[in-house]
Amino acid sequence: MDLPTFAVQCLNAVQYGLLLFLVASGLTLIFGIMGVINLAHGSFYMLGAYLAFTLAPAFGQNFILMLVVGTLLAALFGYLLEWAFFSYLYQRDHLQQVLMTWALILVFEELRSMLVGNDVHGVQAPDWLSGSIQLGSLMSYPVYRLFASAACIVIGLALWAVVNRTRLGMMIRAGASNRDMVRGLGIHITALYRIVFAGGVALAALAGMIAAPMSSVYPGMGGHVLIICFVVVVIGGIGSISGALIAALLVGFVDTFGKVFFAELSGIGVYLLMAVVLVWRPQGLKGAA
Amino acid sequence: MSFAPKHAALAWATLAAVGTASAQTAPLKVGLMLPFTGTYAALGDNIEKGFKLLVQEQGGKLGGREIQYFRVDDESDPSKATDNVGKLIKRDQVDVIIGTVHSGVALAMARAAKESNTLLIVPNAGADAITGAQCAPNIFRSSFSNWQPGYAAGVVAAQKGYKKAMTITWNYAAGSETVKGFIEGFEKGGGKSIKDLSLPFPNVEFQALLTEIAAQKPDVVFAFFAGGGAVKFVKDYDAAGLKKSVPLVASGFLTDGTLEAQGASAEGILSTLHYADNIDTPRNNAFRKRFALAYKANADVYAVQGYDAAQMLGAGLAAVKGDVKQREALQTAMAKARIDSPRGAFSLSPQHNPVQDIFLREAKGKNNEFRSVAVKALADPGRGCKLP
Amino acid sequence: MSAAQRINRWLPLLAALALAALPAVLSPYLQELVLRIMTLAVFALSLELLVGTTGLVSLGHAAFYGIGAYATVLLSPADAPAPLLPLLAGAMGAAALYALAVGLLSLRTQGVYFIMVTLAFAQMAYFVFHDTKLGGGTDGIYLNVRPVLALGSAVLLDTDNKLQRYALGWAALVATYGVLALLQRSRFGHALAGIRENEQRMRAAGFATLAYKLAAFVIAGALAGLAGFLTATKDGFVNPEMLSWHESGAVLLVIILGGLGHLRGAVIGAVSFVLLKEALSTPALVGPLADRWQLTLGLTIIVAVALLPKGLIGLFKRGGQA
């Protein structure tokens, strides 16, 4: 493999990894802070993609505005969902959460089928992001992918800032290490959970919206993302956002280069990575020991 | 009182007449096992619509018998297939099964149909084995074998003078069989595939492999993807700049039903399939018009396959006047039938797969437009089939 | 002991007798349905040993089920019936071997990490069958001739016969339930329960907890392989989807639905899940809603878990009876 190709493959790996990070960050927050295993997280990603498909015609070239509006809508949806459904799950043990959220996936899939049908859809990227940068004689790198990576980095930094530099973030971090203590300190835990959950949903939906012009919008897209997401969260350490970033990038590289070098068994690569990491560090790369 | 032999004979004759009459006027039980939920729901939906359209055109009857439908969702899950088809065979005791889309499911159905000697018509699943190693007198197909469009694409690519090709598909049976067909057709015309790329189904991260294609610089790329993956691939191919530099030839499923989602990225892609939306024959035009009138949607290759499955069944039933108990005669009639399909008339190969023209189409706007006949009357070799 | 308690004690035996008598009154289709339930019950019981008894939540249990099924097909000759007992031993052995390997590598992790590492190993097995030539690829492979139990030249049980297949499934379920019930009452079973409650305390008391957990893991794997064997002989067809995480998730759902910590819960869960799905997808019963079975099934499960936090077995418990 020559150097330019290698460089492009690295770019591919990073771009994929950053998008995974965006989806996984929401999951690790919900999992880490609230201790809720949410199998329906992939459905929020799908929600974002279908939101993009629905809103794109109305917003035209105002892509960033559409992302903002979509994120707010998703956050609102998350807030209501937490109030109506998830708040009942905290008292339940992990396994019941698994069961309820698995059932929720079925419900979401059916609702999606009834509301928007079963067809495959595409989302057009706005014109100002539709160009390509020529690399070498045959290949060009789409500008949109660079935008997606940049967006993920920006959002990731914003997330880091909120978690590490604000009061809310302080409460979130405290809740991740010791939930009971936080409650004991009189912090309004219900509101905190609701906000965190809404944030997690918003992150996943935003990832779906950003991904929509690159991938397509189709039934079952949530399921594919879900399991990789869990793998990323576990490798990184539950509740750790920086861990999720490192893990997502690792997964991006393993997936990309695995496809090129080990075509037949590339599917295994990611799981092998997870097994190796967990055997070496059973709590994940950055999880609390 | 004793019955005179004459009375007895009359009594028996009446009973027999009433018996067969009621057997013939009782509805024919048709079992539809298709994906009604999930990724392939749109395909299953169109197959069902096509089938029912033909029945409607025949006045709601096939072979003089009313149709009673039984529906089972195949869940697109091969591990549940045997249980699901069992519902139709054992619980509902249907006379014929129509299904399905997914090859893994169809293979399980073929097995169950063989064991219970139930008539099965496959309206999509292209697994070569169904009319190959797993063929049977009671198994028919109204669609295609994976090999057919691939082979035709290979012939087309060789005719265009390309010498070095790369193939890319998912690592599953449908993908590898289609690619094998392409390589066979391409090498016959003097070309060579320099590298065959694949990624695990249903992974859709193509970037790594597109970069690989750019690095190897082939003359042409052959791709097989369907559904959501097809949309993403075509868009990624364009976004990576490959659309301008390396021509793409594909199996028709890359652009069937997906053009609207693919937009400008699909413009000009050549594909081979046994159907094209704008085949300008009276038969196809009439069919598309009636379909649009009945369902307010455009027909596609899946609708045609469902429609032809009904035609096939109808031809068989007509020959036995609706008496489905005369199975051998029914199956022989179906095997010999000439189906007046919207794609063009076809008959079946000895292995019960359509012998049909494969068309070269070009994606223009929202349609795959007919350009020429890539290969005329192409028959799948039916490798491994032991039928005479 | 009150009359109710006495009936409760004998319930499993009564159920076994009822199951044995069912073929006499059921249509062939319903017989197959019951066989399906019994096979799922064996699979669920094997997971119950891990989750309910030992407290090890595995999200990769379908791997052993699938390996048992694939071993059944791959070890069978192409054109003659395989001898049943050696084939069964081979299937269960293959599953147990993989369970040993996975257990050795994953039992060092705890809690959610353990769940994920079992998932990882299951996915690896899935991809081996899905993407390589070993298992015939994504479309699966056929079992050409079903195994036969023969003594010399006398055929005792031919799994090609539907009724005899039912008998085999019934025997497998009864044996599995019986073995697990005995296990639970034994010292080994009590040690497992202790590990579930508080592993550190058990270790402090001198138990080699890792060895106990590994033993439970391997036994559970072998029993899952038994369920895989039953499915392979029933369908005559195996497919990589049998090892998918959907399958692992489904069997976990079954025992949660039924009620964790009780062997009966696993069986009740299996019965309920199959019947529920069957009922919700039958047009004759629910009319046009049959197409929306995913929605109705999802909602029903949510309601059931919300109302019965201890699972369906909570319906049968009266006043603190175990």
mmCIF file of C-alpha atoms in Angstrom, chain B residues 142-344:
data_model
loop_
_atom_site.group_PDB
_atom_site.id
_atom_site.type_symbol
_atom_site.label_atom_id
_atom_site.label_comp_id
_atom_site.label_asym_id
_atom_site.label_seq_id
_atom_site.Cartn_x
_atom_site.Cartn_y
_atom_site.Cartn_z
ATOM 1 C CA SER B 142 -40.546 -16.838 -11.618
ATOM 2 C CA SER B 143 -37.681 -14.428 -11.056
ATOM 3 C CA PHE B 144 -34.023 -15.110 -11.886
ATOM 4 C CA SER B 145 -30.924 -16.877 -10.641
ATOM 5 C CA ASN B 146 -28.087 -14.785 -9.181
ATOM 6 C CA TRP B 147 -25.836 -16.010 -11.956
ATOM 7 C CA GLN B 148 -27.952 -14.570 -14.785
ATOM 8 C CA PRO B 149 -27.628 -10.782 -14.398
ATOM 9 C CA GLY B 150 -23.996 -11.200 -13.330
ATOM 10 C CA TYR B 151 -23.098 -13.213 -16.435
ATOM 11 C CA ALA B 152 -24.852 -10.720 -18.681
ATOM 12 C CA ALA B 153 -22.963 -7.838 -17.067
ATOM 13 C CA GLY B 154 -19.712 -9.672 -17.694
ATOM 14 C CA VAL B 155 -20.593 -10.128 -21.349
ATOM 15 C CA VAL B 156 -21.442 -6.433 -21.674
ATOM 16 C CA ALA B 157 -18.242 -5.323 -19.952
ATOM 17 C CA ALA B 158 -16.120 -7.537 -22.223
ATOM 18 C CA GLN B 159 -17.945 -6.273 -25.310
ATOM 19 C CA LYS B 160 -17.130 -2.697 -24.313
ATOM 20 C CA GLY B 161 -13.475 -3.609 -24.525
ATOM 21 C CA TYR B 162 -12.610 -3.542 -20.820
ATOM 22 C CA LYS B 163 -9.791 -5.849 -19.867
ATOM 23 C CA LYS B 164 -9.230 -5.416 -16.134
ATOM 24 C CA ALA B 165 -12.150 -5.483 -13.737
ATOM 25 C CA MET B 166 -12.600 -5.366 -9.992
ATOM 26 C CA THR B 167 -15.685 -6.653 -8.296
ATOM 27 C CA ILE B 168 -17.209 -5.529 -5.029
ATOM 28 C CA THR B 169 -20.097 -6.986 -3.092
ATOM 29 C CA TRP B 170 -21.241 -8.227 0.279
ATOM 30 C CA ASN B 171 -19.777 -11.490 1.444
ATOM 31 C CA TYR B 172 -22.947 -13.523 1.202
ATOM 32 C CA ALA B 173 -24.350 -16.100 -1.186
ATOM 33 C CA ALA B 174 -26.285 -13.674 -3.414
ATOM 34 C CA GLY B 175 -23.209 -11.486 -3.764
ATOM 35 C CA SER B 176 -20.699 -14.222 -4.463
ATOM 36 C CA GLU B 177 -22.976 -16.031 -6.934
ATOM 37 C CA THR B 178 -23.654 -12.826 -8.882
ATOM 38 C CA VAL B 179 -19.945 -11.991 -8.966
ATOM 39 C CA LYS B 180 -19.114 -15.521 -10.130
ATOM 40 C CA GLY B 181 -21.556 -15.045 -12.989
ATOM 41 C CA PHE B 182 -19.907 -11.749 -13.885
ATOM 42 C CA ILE B 183 -16.418 -13.245 -13.861
ATOM 43 C CA GLU B 184 -17.583 -16.117 -16.061
ATOM 44 C CA GLY B 185 -19.132 -13.779 -18.624
ATOM 45 C CA PHE B 186 -16.235 -11.345 -18.490
ATOM 46 C CA GLU B 187 -13.495 -13.939 -18.856
ATOM 47 C CA LYS B 188 -15.363 -15.573 -21.715
ATOM 48 C CA GLY B 189 -15.084 -12.242 -23.523
ATOM 49 C CA GLY B 190 -11.359 -12.002 -22.855
ATOM 50 C CA GLY B 191 -11.293 -9.959 -19.678
ATOM 51 C CA LYS B 192 -9.870 -10.681 -16.229
ATOM 52 C CA SER B 193 -10.886 -9.736 -12.717
ATOM 53 C CA ILE B 194 -7.785 -8.442 -10.942
ATOM 54 C CA LYS B 195 -9.267 -8.310 -7.458
ATOM 55 C CA ASP B 196 -12.550 -9.319 -5.865
ATOM 56 C CA LEU B 197 -13.465 -7.145 -2.899
ATOM 57 C CA SER B 198 -16.056 -7.959 -0.347
ATOM 58 C CA LEU B 199 -17.220 -6.805 3.034
ATOM 59 C CA PRO B 200 -19.348 -8.540 5.630
ATOM 60 C CA PHE B 201 -23.082 -8.286 5.150
ATOM 61 C CA PRO B 202 -24.689 -5.867 6.048
ATOM 62 C CA ASN B 203 -21.740 -3.570 6.719
ATOM 63 C CA VAL B 204 -22.009 -0.381 4.668
ATOM 64 C CA GLU B 205 -18.673 1.321 5.367
ATOM 65 C CA PHE B 206 -17.320 1.260 1.817
ATOM 66 C CA GLN B 207 -14.672 3.957 2.065
ATOM 67 C CA ALA B 208 -11.782 1.611 2.725
ATOM 68 C CA LEU B 209 -12.612 -0.516 -0.307
ATOM 69 C CA LEU B 210 -13.268 2.472 -2.562
ATOM 70 C CA THR B 211 -9.804 3.722 -1.709
ATOM 71 C CA GLU B 212 -8.494 0.286 -2.652
ATOM 72 C CA ILE B 213 -10.258 0.494 -6.030
ATOM 73 C CA ALA B 214 -8.683 3.875 -6.663
ATOM 74 C CA ALA B 215 -5.296 2.430 -5.820
ATOM 75 C CA GLN B 216 -5.623 -0.519 -8.216
ATOM 76 C CA LYS B 217 -6.987 1.499 -11.169
ATOM 77 C CA PRO B 218 -9.138 -1.113 -12.968
ATOM 78 C CA ASP B 219 -10.879 -0.472 -16.299
ATOM 79 C CA VAL B 220 -14.296 -1.209 -14.859
ATOM 80 C CA VAL B 221 -15.909 -2.040 -11.558
ATOM 81 C CA PHE B 222 -18.742 -4.523 -11.119
ATOM 82 C CA ALA B 223 -20.870 -4.052 -8.025
ATOM 83 C CA PHE B 224 -23.710 -5.931 -6.443
ATOM 84 C CA PHE B 225 -25.629 -4.368 -3.545
ATOM 85 C CA ALA B 226 -29.298 -3.955 -2.807
ATOM 86 C CA GLY B 227 -31.547 -1.795 -0.696
ATOM 87 C CA GLY B 228 -30.009 0.673 1.737
ATOM 88 C CA GLY B 229 -26.507 -0.561 0.962
ATOM 89 C CA ALA B 230 -27.030 0.102 -2.742
ATOM 90 C CA VAL B 231 -28.042 3.696 -2.081
ATOM 91 C CA LYS B 232 -25.013 4.324 0.090
ATOM 92 C CA PHE B 233 -22.608 2.611 -2.290
ATOM 93 C CA VAL B 234 -23.687 4.605 -5.318
ATOM 94 C CA LYS B 235 -23.466 7.865 -3.389
ATOM 95 C CA ASP B 236 -20.103 6.969 -1.874
ATOM 96 C CA TYR B 237 -18.764 5.910 -5.290
ATOM 97 C CA ASP B 238 -19.724 9.282 -6.704
ATOM 98 C CA ALA B 239 -18.465 11.236 -3.711
ATOM 99 C CA ALA B 240 -15.115 9.482 -3.936
ATOM 100 C CA GLY B 241 -14.737 10.736 -7.491
ATOM 101 C CA LEU B 242 -14.681 7.226 -8.885
ATOM 102 C CA LYS B 243 -17.833 7.771 -10.903
ATOM 103 C CA LYS B 244 -15.908 10.074 -13.212
ATOM 104 C CA SER B 245 -12.793 7.942 -13.465
ATOM 105 C CA VAL B 246 -13.798 4.273 -13.302
ATOM 106 C CA PRO B 247 -16.984 3.144 -15.081
ATOM 107 C CA LEU B 248 -19.429 1.165 -12.999
ATOM 108 C CA VAL B 249 -21.384 -1.819 -14.270
ATOM 109 C CA ALA B 250 -23.793 -3.458 -11.900
ATOM 110 C CA SER B 251 -26.446 -6.034 -11.372
ATOM 111 C CA GLY B 252 -29.763 -4.259 -11.748
ATOM 112 C CA PHE B 253 -30.499 -4.408 -8.044
ATOM 113 C CA LEU B 254 -27.992 -1.657 -7.450
ATOM 114 C CA THR B 255 -30.351 0.811 -9.049
ATOM 115 C CA ASP B 256 -33.766 -0.794 -8.815
ATOM 116 C CA GLY B 257 -36.142 0.971 -6.472
ATOM 117 C CA THR B 258 -33.297 3.156 -5.246
ATOM 118 C CA LEU B 259 -32.931 5.824 -7.935
ATOM 119 C CA GLU B 260 -34.926 8.420 -6.094
ATOM 120 C CA ALA B 261 -32.744 8.080 -3.037
ATOM 121 C CA GLN B 262 -29.526 7.976 -5.046
ATOM 122 C CA GLY B 263 -30.291 11.115 -7.001
ATOM 123 C CA ALA B 264 -27.697 12.441 -9.410
ATOM 124 C CA SER B 265 -25.063 9.997 -8.196
ATOM 125 C CA ALA B 266 -26.777 7.182 -10.068
ATOM 126 C CA GLU B 267 -27.047 9.022 -13.383
ATOM 127 C CA GLY B 268 -25.683 6.965 -16.222
ATOM 128 C CA ILE B 269 -24.934 3.759 -14.324
ATOM 129 C CA LEU B 270 -25.218 0.722 -16.581
ATOM 130 C CA SER B 271 -26.910 -2.304 -15.085
ATOM 131 C CA THR B 272 -28.199 -5.642 -16.261
ATOM 132 C CA LEU B 273 -31.471 -7.153 -15.204
ATOM 133 C CA HIS B 274 -34.276 -9.227 -16.611
ATOM 134 C CA TYR B 275 -36.548 -6.176 -16.527
ATOM 135 C CA ALA B 276 -36.470 -2.489 -17.352
ATOM 136 C CA ASP B 277 -39.178 -0.040 -16.358
ATOM 137 C CA ASN B 278 -39.736 1.392 -19.807
ATOM 138 C CA ILE B 279 -39.732 -1.690 -22.015
ATOM 139 C CA ASP B 280 -41.913 -0.372 -24.795
ATOM 140 C CA THR B 281 -44.154 -3.287 -25.557
ATOM 141 C CA PRO B 282 -47.961 -3.307 -25.404
ATOM 142 C CA ARG B 283 -47.771 -5.988 -22.743
ATOM 143 C CA ASN B 284 -45.517 -4.047 -20.412
ATOM 144 C CA ASN B 285 -47.299 -0.742 -20.965
ATOM 145 C CA ALA B 286 -50.676 -2.298 -20.207
ATOM 146 C CA PHE B 287 -49.301 -4.025 -17.134
ATOM 147 C CA ARG B 288 -47.721 -0.864 -15.734
ATOM 148 C CA LYS B 289 -50.870 1.114 -16.374
ATOM 149 C CA ARG B 290 -53.097 -1.397 -14.628
ATOM 150 C CA PHE B 291 -50.687 -1.656 -11.698
ATOM 151 C CA ALA B 292 -50.559 2.120 -11.327
ATOM 152 C CA LEU B 293 -54.342 2.322 -11.476
ATOM 153 C CA ALA B 294 -54.848 -0.382 -8.909
ATOM 154 C CA TYR B 295 -52.168 0.644 -6.406
ATOM 155 C CA LYS B 296 -51.254 4.274 -7.170
ATOM 156 C CA ALA B 297 -47.595 3.322 -7.375
ATOM 157 C CA ASN B 298 -45.168 2.291 -10.077
ATOM 158 C CA ALA B 299 -44.544 -1.346 -10.830
ATOM 159 C CA ASP B 300 -41.009 -2.663 -10.481
ATOM 160 C CA VAL B 301 -39.186 -5.927 -11.099
ATOM 161 C CA TYR B 302 -40.614 -7.412 -7.889
ATOM 162 C CA ALA B 303 -44.175 -6.687 -8.952
ATOM 163 C CA VAL B 304 -43.463 -8.356 -12.316
ATOM 164 C CA GLN B 305 -42.057 -11.429 -10.587
ATOM 165 C CA GLY B 306 -45.138 -11.725 -8.384
ATOM 166 C CA TYR B 307 -47.385 -11.199 -11.406
ATOM 167 C CA ASP B 308 -45.590 -13.926 -13.346
ATOM 168 C CA ALA B 309 -45.731 -16.332 -10.419
ATOM 169 C CA ALA B 310 -49.501 -16.033 -10.622
ATOM 170 C CA GLN B 311 -49.393 -16.536 -14.391
ATOM 171 C CA MET B 312 -47.307 -19.643 -13.956
ATOM 172 C CA LEU B 313 -49.699 -21.060 -11.414
ATOM 173 C CA GLY B 314 -52.653 -20.105 -13.596
ATOM 174 C CA ALA B 315 -51.184 -21.883 -16.600
ATOM 175 C CA GLY B 316 -50.751 -25.050 -14.593
ATOM 176 C CA LEU B 317 -54.213 -24.893 -13.078
ATOM 177 C CA ALA B 318 -55.830 -24.284 -16.454
ATOM 178 C CA ALA B 319 -54.298 -27.491 -17.757
ATOM 179 C CA VAL B 320 -55.819 -29.554 -14.927
ATOM 180 C CA LYS B 321 -59.030 -27.548 -14.784
ATOM 181 C CA GLY B 322 -58.326 -26.406 -11.247
ATOM 182 C CA ASP B 323 -57.882 -29.871 -9.787
ATOM 183 C CA VAL B 324 -54.746 -29.326 -7.802
ATOM 184 C CA LYS B 325 -54.717 -32.977 -6.789
ATOM 185 C CA GLN B 326 -53.469 -33.874 -10.249
ATOM 186 C CA ARG B 327 -50.057 -32.663 -9.198
ATOM 187 C CA GLU B 328 -47.864 -34.281 -11.772
ATOM 188 C CA ALA B 329 -49.962 -32.984 -14.634
ATOM 189 C CA LEU B 330 -50.089 -29.565 -12.984
ATOM 190 C CA GLN B 331 -46.321 -29.422 -12.545
ATOM 191 C CA THR B 332 -45.663 -30.666 -16.072
ATOM 192 C CA ALA B 333 -47.972 -27.985 -17.453
ATOM 193 C CA MET B 334 -46.210 -25.291 -15.438
ATOM 194 C CA ALA B 335 -42.808 -26.527 -16.562
ATOM 195 C CA LYS B 336 -43.857 -26.370 -20.218
ATOM 196 C CA ALA B 337 -45.803 -23.107 -20.012
ATOM 197 C CA ARG B 338 -44.846 -20.048 -22.019
ATOM 198 C CA ILE B 339 -45.410 -17.086 -19.736
ATOM 199 C CA ASP B 340 -46.557 -13.871 -21.380
ATOM 200 C CA SER B 341 -44.652 -11.647 -19.001
ATOM 201 C CA PRO B 342 -44.339 -7.852 -19.028
ATOM 202 C CA ARG B 343 -40.588 -8.438 -19.314
ATOM 203 C CA GLY B 344 -41.122 -10.416 -22.509
#
